[in-house]
Amino acid sequence: MITLGSRSFAGPFMAPLWSPPKSAGLLAVMAPGWRLLTFRALDFERAGDLAEAQLLKKHPKYREWIGIVGTEWNLYIATCEMSMSTEVEREAALRALLREYRPEFKPLSPDAVPPQGQLKPTC
């Protein structure tokens, strides 16, 4: 378990060995820290199904994440399961997490986080 912002996440797990839960939730993409057993979040994402095939490798930022960590064996994943949640609930949780944690990969700016009640397209 790891706490990011005010949420508890399972993991982090090495990306190539990760067995995703069959649940909706939040996903933290992480890199190893400078000290042993420390990690830093690069990005947070939401998913309707964390077990979706190739969820990480199909992501538009996957190559950038690998560029930061060097190899997929240095990429770690942590998950916060939110089974039975709606897309709006996951979006609200993601926005709150971004305000609390501020990962270095996704800057918090007015354009990055839409006003409350409006969803930003993720295409």
C-alpha positions as MATLAB code, in Angstrom:
seq = 'MITLGSRSFAGPFMAPLWSPPKSAGLLAVMAPGWRLLTFRALDFERAGDLAEAQLLKKHPKYREWIGIVGTEWNLYIATCEMSMSTEVEREAALRALLREYRPEFKPLSPDAVPPQGQLKPTC';
ca = [
       0.000    0.000    0.000;
       1.059    3.537   -0.741;
      -0.721    6.783    0.098;
      -0.883    9.420   -2.621;
      -2.687   12.586   -1.685;
      -5.391   11.407    0.694;
      -6.046    8.092   -1.108;
      -4.618    4.644   -0.479;
      -3.355    2.759   -3.511;
      -2.453   -0.923   -3.853;
       1.128   -1.329   -4.996;
       3.302   -0.082   -6.517;
       3.861   -3.049   -8.820;
       6.388   -3.415  -11.647;
       4.425   -2.721  -14.824;
       5.471   -5.917  -16.692;
       4.441   -8.085  -13.713;
       1.276   -6.167  -12.782;
      -1.977   -8.135  -12.644;
      -4.652   -5.456  -12.814;
      -7.831   -5.835  -10.777;
     -11.128   -6.238  -12.660;
     -12.515   -3.013  -11.305;
     -12.980    0.629  -12.114;
     -10.655    3.040  -10.387;
      -7.656    5.316  -10.447;
      -4.215    4.405  -11.687;
      -0.925    5.972  -10.591;
       1.978    5.641  -13.022;
       5.143    5.756  -10.934;
       8.922    5.889  -11.154;
      11.421    4.721   -8.551;
      12.720    7.431   -6.239;
      16.342    8.133   -5.395;
      16.225    6.172   -2.156;
      15.483    2.463   -1.870;
      11.753    1.626   -1.860;
      10.634    5.177   -2.603;
       8.473    6.120   -5.568;
       7.162    9.263   -7.208;
       4.005    9.546   -9.264;
       4.477   10.656  -12.846;
       0.811   10.687  -13.734;
      -2.670    9.714  -12.577;
      -5.384    8.307  -14.811;
      -8.901    6.963  -14.362;
     -10.299    3.811  -15.925;
     -13.683    2.171  -16.145;
     -11.873   -1.180  -16.170;
      -8.302   -1.372  -14.859;
      -8.003   -4.877  -16.382;
      -8.621   -3.602  -19.917;
      -6.205   -5.301  -22.319;
      -3.064   -3.251  -22.971;
      -4.363   -0.360  -20.830;
      -0.851    1.008  -20.291;
       0.718    0.285  -23.663;
      -2.196    1.834  -25.570;
      -2.015    5.033  -23.535;
      -0.828    8.097  -25.525;
       1.757    8.945  -22.820;
       3.237    5.427  -22.572;
       6.341    6.231  -24.650;
       6.947    9.391  -22.638;
       6.693    7.440  -19.368;
       9.206    4.902  -20.703;
      11.438    7.780  -21.816;
      11.470    9.094  -18.253;
      12.160    5.763  -16.507;
      14.330    4.178  -19.219;
      12.700    0.745  -19.435;
       9.335   -0.824  -18.678;
      11.018   -2.648  -15.766;
      11.426    0.757  -14.060;
       7.774    1.688  -14.580;
       5.518    0.998  -11.594;
       1.748    0.993  -11.235;
      -0.425    1.566   -8.177;
      -4.213    1.328   -8.204;
      -7.061    2.711   -6.160;
     -10.094    0.522   -6.809;
     -13.425    2.297   -7.072;
     -15.779   -0.540   -7.965;
     -19.364    0.494   -8.653;
     -18.232    4.110   -9.224;
     -19.502    6.260  -12.058;
     -17.319    8.105  -14.549;
     -18.253   11.374  -12.817;
     -17.156   10.000   -9.416;
     -13.829    8.812  -10.864;
     -13.291   12.192  -12.541;
     -13.987   13.994   -9.237;
     -11.573   11.696   -7.388;
      -8.922   12.270  -10.066;
      -9.329   16.051   -9.878;
      -9.040   15.994   -6.073;
      -5.931   13.800   -6.302;
      -4.322   16.141   -8.846;
      -4.936   19.116   -6.555;
      -3.446   17.287   -3.549;
      -0.475   15.507   -5.123;
       0.417   17.471   -8.274;
       2.393   14.855  -10.220;
       5.253   16.264  -12.247;
       4.003   14.798  -15.519;
       0.609   16.543  -15.496;
       0.900   20.192  -14.456;
      -2.045   21.702  -12.634;
      -3.167   24.647  -14.751;
      -6.563   26.072  -15.632;
      -6.407   24.200  -18.966;
      -5.385   20.892  -17.369;
      -8.317   20.709  -14.950;
     -11.687   21.817  -16.346;
     -14.166   23.720  -14.149;
     -16.210   21.666  -11.713;
     -19.049   19.818  -13.457;
     -17.419   19.789  -16.887;
     -15.494   16.794  -18.188;
     -12.468   17.321  -20.376;
     -12.234   14.907  -23.357;
      -9.481   12.299  -22.903;
      -8.872   11.575  -26.596;
];
